[in-house]
Tab-separated table of C-alpha atoms in Angstrom:
chain	number	residue	atom	x	y	z
A	792	MET	CA	-8.638	-48.675	-31.329
A	793	ASP	CA	-5.368	-47.672	-31.609
A	794	MET	CA	-2.305	-49.645	-29.933
A	795	PRO	CA	-2.002	-48.604	-26.417
A	796	ILE	CA	0.294	-46.523	-24.927
A	797	THR	CA	2.726	-48.804	-22.935
A	798	PRO	CA	3.775	-48.880	-18.798
A	799	ALA	CA	7.504	-49.313	-20.562
A	800	GLN	CA	7.191	-46.297	-22.938
A	801	VAL	CA	6.538	-44.546	-19.984
A	802	GLY	CA	8.858	-45.693	-17.769
A	803	ARG	CA	11.991	-44.902	-20.596
A	804	ALA	CA	10.637	-41.274	-20.688
A	805	VAL	CA	10.757	-40.888	-17.256
A	806	TYR	CA	14.113	-41.957	-17.207
A	807	SER	CA	15.276	-39.561	-20.188
A	808	CYS	CA	13.476	-36.869	-19.166
A	809	ILE	CA	15.005	-36.894	-15.777
A	810	ARG	CA	18.160	-37.668	-16.608
A	811	GLU	CA	18.471	-34.151	-19.254
A	812	CYS	CA	16.071	-32.093	-17.317
A	813	ALA	CA	18.180	-32.062	-13.842
A	814	ALA	CA	21.897	-31.508	-15.923
A	815	THR	CA	20.063	-28.916	-18.532
A	816	LEU	CA	18.422	-25.870	-17.736
A	817	ARG	CA	15.602	-25.815	-19.976
A	818	ALA	CA	16.829	-24.343	-23.570
A	819	ASP	CA	13.833	-21.049	-23.654
A	820	CYS	CA	14.799	-20.329	-20.450
A	821	PHE	CA	17.987	-20.428	-21.005
A	822	ASP	CA	18.121	-17.644	-23.848
A	823	ALA	CA	15.650	-15.848	-21.560
A	824	MET	CA	18.846	-15.543	-19.158
A	825	GLN	CA	21.221	-15.039	-21.245
A	826	LYS	CA	19.491	-12.060	-23.196
A	827	SER	CA	18.943	-10.295	-19.725
A	828	TYR	CA	22.559	-11.466	-18.976
A	829	ASP	CA	23.606	-9.544	-22.332
A	830	GLU	CA	21.120	-6.461	-21.370
A	831	ALA	CA	22.235	-6.305	-17.795
A	832	LEU	CA	26.340	-6.125	-20.134
A	833	ALA	CA	24.956	-3.374	-21.731
A	834	ALA	CA	24.100	-1.191	-19.199
A	835	ASP	CA	26.806	-1.598	-16.491
A	836	GLU	CA	28.829	-4.747	-17.177
A	837	GLY	CA	29.939	-4.242	-13.705
A	838	SER	CA	26.669	-4.273	-12.284
A	839	ARG	CA	25.036	-6.383	-9.466
A	840	GLU	CA	22.727	-7.836	-11.849
A	841	ALA	CA	25.514	-8.139	-14.371
A	842	SER	CA	27.415	-10.249	-11.857
A	843	VAL	CA	24.464	-12.542	-10.524
A	844	LEU	CA	23.314	-13.294	-14.223
A	845	ARG	CA	26.361	-14.052	-15.328
A	846	ARG	CA	26.862	-16.755	-12.949
A	847	ILE	CA	23.313	-18.547	-13.478
A	848	VAL	CA	24.450	-18.649	-17.088
A	849	ARG	CA	28.112	-20.021	-16.318
A	850	ASN	CA	25.861	-22.803	-13.990
A	851	ALA	CA	23.635	-23.765	-16.221
A	852	MET	CA	25.984	-23.844	-19.266
A	853	ILE	CA	28.566	-26.185	-17.014
A	854	GLY	CA	25.691	-28.660	-15.709
A	855	ARG	CA	24.543	-28.827	-19.644
A	856	ASN	CA	28.479	-28.835	-20.815
A	857	ASP	CA	29.249	-31.865	-18.030
A	858	GLY	CA	26.150	-33.252	-16.865
A	859	MET	CA	25.528	-32.054	-13.525
A	860	PRO	CA	22.708	-31.059	-11.219
A	861	ILE	CA	22.071	-27.110	-12.306
A	862	CYS	CA	20.930	-27.476	-8.483
A	863	GLN	CA	21.595	-29.271	-5.289
A	864	ASP	CA	17.895	-29.447	-5.144
A	865	THR	CA	17.172	-32.137	-7.229
A	866	GLY	CA	13.609	-31.580	-6.364
A	867	SER	CA	10.237	-33.910	-6.704
A	868	VAL	CA	8.895	-35.436	-9.936
A	869	TRP	CA	6.110	-34.542	-11.828
A	870	VAL	CA	4.568	-36.428	-14.449
A	871	CYS	CA	1.873	-36.000	-16.673
A	872	LEU	CA	0.574	-38.324	-19.395
A	873	GLU	CA	-0.575	-35.587	-22.103
A	874	VAL	CA	-2.685	-38.852	-23.935
A	875	GLY	CA	-4.794	-38.415	-27.899
A	876	GLU	CA	-8.333	-39.547	-26.249
A	877	GLU	CA	-8.335	-42.194	-29.847
A	878	LEU	CA	-5.266	-43.813	-27.672
A	879	SER	CA	-5.990	-46.597	-24.580
A	880	VAL	CA	-4.381	-46.464	-21.478
A	881	PRO	CA	-3.780	-49.514	-18.974
A	882	GLY	CA	-4.695	-48.631	-15.912
A	883	ASP	CA	-1.022	-49.715	-15.024
A	884	VAL	CA	0.792	-47.099	-16.904
A	885	PHE	CA	2.719	-45.693	-14.532
A	886	SER	CA	2.982	-49.084	-12.772
A	887	GLU	CA	7.245	-48.506	-14.642
A	888	VAL	CA	8.031	-45.066	-13.228
A	889	PRO	CA	9.576	-45.862	-10.032
A	890	MET	CA	11.978	-47.779	-11.566
A	891	ALA	CA	12.718	-44.526	-13.650
A	892	VAL	CA	13.019	-42.750	-10.987
A	893	ARG	CA	14.892	-44.957	-8.847
A	894	GLN	CA	17.266	-45.334	-11.125
A	895	ALA	CA	17.666	-41.975	-13.095
A	896	TYR	CA	18.043	-40.716	-9.027
A	897	THR	CA	21.421	-43.243	-8.189
A	898	GLU	CA	22.939	-42.810	-11.272
A	899	GLY	CA	22.458	-39.561	-11.612
A	900	ARG	CA	23.987	-39.304	-8.276
A	901	LEU	CA	20.922	-36.617	-7.700
A	902	ARG	CA	19.365	-35.535	-4.537
A	903	MET	CA	16.679	-38.032	-2.424
A	904	SER	CA	14.346	-35.454	-1.461
A	905	ILE	CA	10.800	-37.374	-0.811
A	906	VAL	CA	9.990	-38.277	2.528
A	907	LYS	CA	7.039	-41.221	3.480
A	908	ASP	CA	4.292	-38.594	4.585
A	909	ALA	CA	3.887	-35.210	5.085
A	910	LEU	CA	2.850	-35.208	9.018
A	911	PHE	CA	3.359	-38.626	10.188
A	912	ASP	CA	6.522	-40.396	8.758
A	913	ARG	CA	9.150	-37.255	7.731
A	914	ALA	CA	11.896	-40.557	6.954
A	915	ASN	CA	13.739	-39.798	3.327
A	916	THR	CA	12.849	-42.629	0.742
A	917	GLN	CA	16.303	-42.858	-0.290
A	918	ASP	CA	14.734	-43.423	-3.673
A	919	ASN	CA	12.825	-39.977	-5.671
A	920	ASN	CA	9.515	-41.846	-4.943
A	921	PRO	CA	6.992	-41.694	-4.706
A	922	ALA	CA	6.950	-39.511	-8.023
A	923	PHE	CA	3.100	-37.207	-8.652
A	924	THR	CA	1.976	-38.686	-11.584
A	925	GLU	CA	-1.605	-37.921	-13.525
A	926	VAL	CA	-3.323	-37.790	-16.995
A	927	LYS	CA	-5.244	-35.663	-19.132
A	928	LEU	CA	-6.764	-36.340	-22.161
A	929	ALA	CA	-6.453	-33.835	-25.495
A	930	PRO	CA	-8.139	-34.876	-28.926
A	931	GLY	CA	-6.563	-37.457	-31.302
A	932	LYS	CA	-4.040	-39.839	-31.283
A	933	ALA	CA	-0.630	-37.694	-30.514
A	934	CYS	CA	0.761	-38.701	-26.925
A	935	ARG	CA	2.710	-37.073	-24.760
A	936	LEU	CA	4.538	-36.932	-21.456
A	937	HIS	CA	5.974	-33.594	-19.590
A	938	VAL	CA	8.164	-34.075	-16.280
A	939	MET	CA	9.666	-31.233	-14.155
A	940	LEU	CA	11.793	-31.100	-11.717
A	941	LYS	CA	10.029	-29.096	-8.841
A	942	GLY	CA	12.996	-27.779	-6.016
A	943	GLY	CA	11.410	-27.287	-2.645
A	944	GLY	CA	11.852	-23.511	-2.371
A	945	SER	CA	10.224	-22.812	-5.397
A	946	ASP	CA	7.099	-24.796	-4.511
A	947	ASN	CA	7.620	-23.415	-1.293
A	948	ALA	CA	6.955	-20.067	-3.106
A	949	SER	CA	3.546	-20.775	-4.350
A	950	ARG	CA	0.323	-19.635	-3.085
A	951	LEU	CA	-3.369	-20.422	-3.148
A	952	VAL	CA	-5.953	-18.427	-3.094
A	953	MET	CA	-10.220	-18.458	-3.599
A	954	LEU	CA	-11.124	-14.787	-3.941
A	955	PRO	CA	-14.589	-13.078	-4.240
A	956	PRO	CA	-15.298	-12.293	-8.285
A	957	SER	CA	-15.045	-8.406	-7.342
A	958	ALA	CA	-11.662	-9.052	-7.044
A	959	GLY	CA	-11.229	-8.728	-10.389
A	960	ARG	CA	-8.508	-7.958	-12.482
A	961	GLU	CA	-6.020	-5.665	-9.848
A	962	GLY	CA	-7.083	-8.228	-7.157
A	963	ILE	CA	-5.361	-10.470	-9.157
A	964	LYS	CA	-2.733	-8.498	-9.293
A	965	ALA	CA	-2.179	-7.433	-6.038
A	966	GLU	CA	-2.102	-11.167	-5.122
A	967	LEU	CA	0.343	-11.666	-7.553
A	968	LEU	CA	2.893	-9.085	-5.816
A	969	ALA	CA	2.150	-9.623	-2.758
A	970	CYS	CA	3.320	-12.976	-3.287
A	971	VAL	CA	6.364	-11.926	-5.303
A	972	ARG	CA	7.299	-9.276	-2.230
A	973	GLU	CA	7.036	-12.174	0.103
A	974	LYS	CA	8.233	-14.980	-1.256
A	975	ALA	CA	10.345	-14.288	-4.442
A	976	ALA	CA	13.920	-14.403	-2.813
A	977	ASN	CA	12.823	-17.692	-1.155
A	978	ALA	CA	12.831	-18.537	-5.161
A	979	CYS	CA	15.897	-18.463	-6.603
A	980	PRO	CA	14.918	-15.310	-9.308
A	981	PRO	CA	14.693	-14.657	-11.482
A	982	LEU	CA	11.728	-16.834	-12.069
A	983	LEU	CA	9.355	-18.423	-14.583
A	984	ILE	CA	5.826	-17.198	-12.722
A	985	GLY	CA	2.973	-19.765	-13.696
A	986	VAL	CA	-0.919	-18.302	-12.653
A	987	GLY	CA	-3.473	-20.601	-12.948
A	988	VAL	CA	-7.313	-18.258	-12.375
A	989	GLY	CA	-10.653	-19.825	-13.066
A	990	ALA	CA	-12.095	-23.843	-12.319
A	991	THR	CA	-12.568	-25.155	-8.427
A	992	PHE	CA	-10.098	-25.198	-5.866
A	993	ASP	CA	-8.248	-28.619	-6.317
A	994	LYS	CA	-8.065	-27.837	-10.371
A	995	VAL	CA	-6.417	-23.666	-10.335
A	996	ALA	CA	-3.165	-25.242	-8.733
A	997	SER	CA	-2.921	-27.346	-12.154
A	998	LEU	CA	-4.003	-24.271	-14.728
A	999	ALA	CA	-0.835	-22.851	-12.450
A	1000	LYS	CA	1.689	-25.450	-13.213
A	1001	ALA	CA	1.302	-26.548	-16.287
A	1002	ALA	CA	1.516	-22.284	-17.574
A	1003	LEU	CA	5.161	-23.092	-16.375
A	1004	LEU	CA	4.926	-25.409	-19.593
A	1005	ARG	CA	4.394	-22.889	-22.073
A	1006	GLU	CA	7.714	-21.848	-23.682
A	1007	VAL	CA	8.335	-18.892	-23.036
A	1008	GLY	CA	8.441	-15.914	-25.694
A	1009	SER	CA	5.302	-17.951	-27.135
A	1010	ALA	CA	2.104	-17.044	-27.739
A	1011	ALA	CA	-0.322	-16.358	-25.028
A	1012	ALA	CA	-3.822	-17.867	-25.297
A	1013	SER	CA	-5.773	-15.126	-26.169
A	1014	ASP	CA	-4.423	-10.961	-27.154
A	1015	GLU	CA	-6.103	-10.041	-23.366
A	1016	ALA	CA	-4.500	-12.331	-22.121
A	1017	ALA	CA	-1.017	-11.682	-24.091
A	1018	VAL	CA	-1.848	-7.981	-22.589
A	1019	PHE	CA	-2.732	-8.446	-18.833
A	1020	GLU	CA	0.912	-11.236	-18.668
A	1021	LYS	CA	2.739	-8.001	-20.102
A	1022	GLU	CA	1.409	-5.996	-17.570
A	1023	LEU	CA	1.828	-8.881	-14.637
A	1024	LEU	CA	5.582	-9.318	-15.666
A	1025	GLU	CA	6.002	-5.409	-15.799
A	1026	ALA	CA	4.145	-5.127	-12.354
A	1027	VAL	CA	6.926	-8.086	-10.768
A	1028	ASN	CA	10.326	-6.764	-12.866
A	1029	ALA	CA	9.244	-2.883	-10.870
A	1030	THR	CA	9.227	-4.525	-6.975
A	1031	GLY	CA	13.407	-4.508	-8.090
A	1032	ILE	CA	14.417	-7.727	-6.302
A	1033	GLY	CA	16.119	-8.731	-9.376
A	1034	PRO	CA	18.090	-11.978	-9.573
A	1035	GLY	CA	19.146	-13.448	-6.920
A	1036	ALA	CA	16.991	-10.743	-5.000
A	1037	LEU	CA	20.022	-8.771	-5.334
A	1038	GLY	CA	18.531	-6.255	-6.539
A	1039	GLY	CA	17.286	-5.209	-10.438
A	1040	THR	CA	15.922	-6.493	-12.835
A	1041	PRO	CA	14.472	-8.863	-14.034
A	1042	THR	CA	12.738	-10.078	-10.758
A	1043	ALA	CA	11.016	-12.707	-13.382
A	1044	ILE	CA	11.600	-13.423	-17.107
A	1045	ALA	CA	7.974	-14.275	-17.921
A	1046	VAL	CA	4.704	-14.495	-16.092
A	1047	HIS	CA	2.396	-16.944	-18.188
A	1048	LEU	CA	-1.753	-17.148	-17.637
A	1049	ASN	CA	-4.479	-20.273	-17.666
A	1050	THR	CA	-7.127	-19.303	-17.338
A	1051	ALA	CA	-10.557	-21.830	-17.147
A	1052	PRO	CA	-14.292	-21.694	-16.578
A	1053	CYS	CA	-15.752	-21.257	-12.516
A	1054	HIS	CA	-18.275	-20.694	-10.290
A	1055	ILE	CA	-20.412	-17.843	-10.652
A	1056	ALA	CA	-19.679	-16.905	-7.033
A	1057	ALA	CA	-15.969	-17.592	-7.182
A	1058	LEU	CA	-12.091	-16.883	-8.600
A	1059	PRO	CA	-9.685	-19.108	-7.766
A	1060	LEU	CA	-6.040	-18.140	-7.875
A	1061	ALA	CA	-3.270	-20.133	-7.760
A	1062	ILE	CA	0.617	-18.862	-8.705
A	1063	ASN	CA	3.172	-21.723	-8.999
A	1064	MET	CA	7.030	-20.087	-9.264
A	1065	GLY	CA	9.117	-21.574	-11.349
A	1066	CYS	CA	13.304	-20.718	-10.264
A	1067	CYS	CA	16.281	-20.071	-12.376
A	1068	ALA	CA	16.761	-23.237	-12.404
A	1069	MET	CA	13.616	-24.142	-14.707
A	1070	ARG	CA	13.718	-28.213	-15.275
A	1071	SER	CA	11.122	-29.869	-17.058
A	1072	SER	CA	11.475	-31.991	-20.318
A	1073	THR	CA	9.009	-33.021	-22.974
A	1074	VAL	CA	8.757	-36.410	-24.750
A	1075	GLU	CA	6.394	-37.007	-28.179
A	1076	LEU	CA	5.632	-40.758	-27.464
A	1077	VAL	CA	2.943	-41.046	-30.474
A	1078	ASP	CA	2.669	-38.524	-33.631
A	1079	ALA	CA	-0.363	-37.015	-34.573
A	1080	ASP	CA	-1.019	-40.416	-36.756
A	1081	GLY	CA	-0.830	-42.759	-33.959
A	1082	ASN	CA	2.526	-44.004	-34.852
A	1083	ALA	CA	4.587	-44.755	-31.970
A	1084	LEU	CA	8.269	-42.997	-31.973
A	1085	PRO	CA	11.748	-44.018	-30.327
A	1086	ASN	CA	13.200	-42.992	-27.610
A	1087	PRO	CA	16.573	-42.126	-26.822
A	1088	ALA	CA	17.046	-44.243	-23.499
A	1089	ALA	CA	15.962	-46.855	-24.366
A	1090	ASP	CA	18.893	-48.741	-25.006
A	1091	THR	CA	20.512	-47.903	-21.422
A	1092	TRP	CA	16.822	-48.093	-19.768
A	1093	GLN	CA	16.608	-52.153	-21.339
A	1094	HIS	CA	20.370	-52.837	-20.715
A	1095	VAL	CA	19.718	-51.940	-16.831
A	1096	LYS	CA	16.496	-53.710	-16.668
A	1097	GLN	CA	17.982	-57.110	-17.819
């Protein structure tokens, strides 16, 4: 058995990811926004689309250069540890995550947005804890950690529906378009949209959320999925909701699809919106040979803990 993943490794990674992605629009999303802006300029430099996209791109550049949050809603913290099945994971692997979240949000002057209980005690926890954590197993020895900061606007625009199998592809498209028409304006477009189809009621939302981690412009899981993603993206952009929901195009920079097996009587569908301030970061903790990798935030993290 290889060396276990330690809580300290995870804590350092969570800290550095939060500090990075709160102020930095993910590179693939920035490139897609820049491309959309260039296309809008070429079509009509005085258009509303060009004006909105210029502000989105400029905001992202200011955030990256000055270390400032790119959105005032600095979100809830989602942490996903994707660990090779040949590695061992201690039961307390997330034990230093609360400290990492508290430190990152305090030092970064990020808004605290988490309440103690959704129904019975909506007092602010004052340190943005708890983070929402999960472990996923993968083949081999590698281990990576994903962090996503998810604002209320984009998550509130999401949807989960248990469709009948007869709904098929057209039913999925119809639900996605209904969700976009109803909710996209509140999610701050242009959007990155994750779509999950299959599994069970509790798992399909994870499929949709994981789809947001895929790099914009990267290959879909299959040729069939790629064709359907293109079809969905064209349909979403045909709504004309546009950047900032002020009309035009694009309404979305990409639609990413994850599918899974499911029961013969089911067609679970989840839609998870990612806003124009798409904030996620991935850190490799262990390489494919099982060797631990250095973390750039280690010195800062250790200094503060002492």
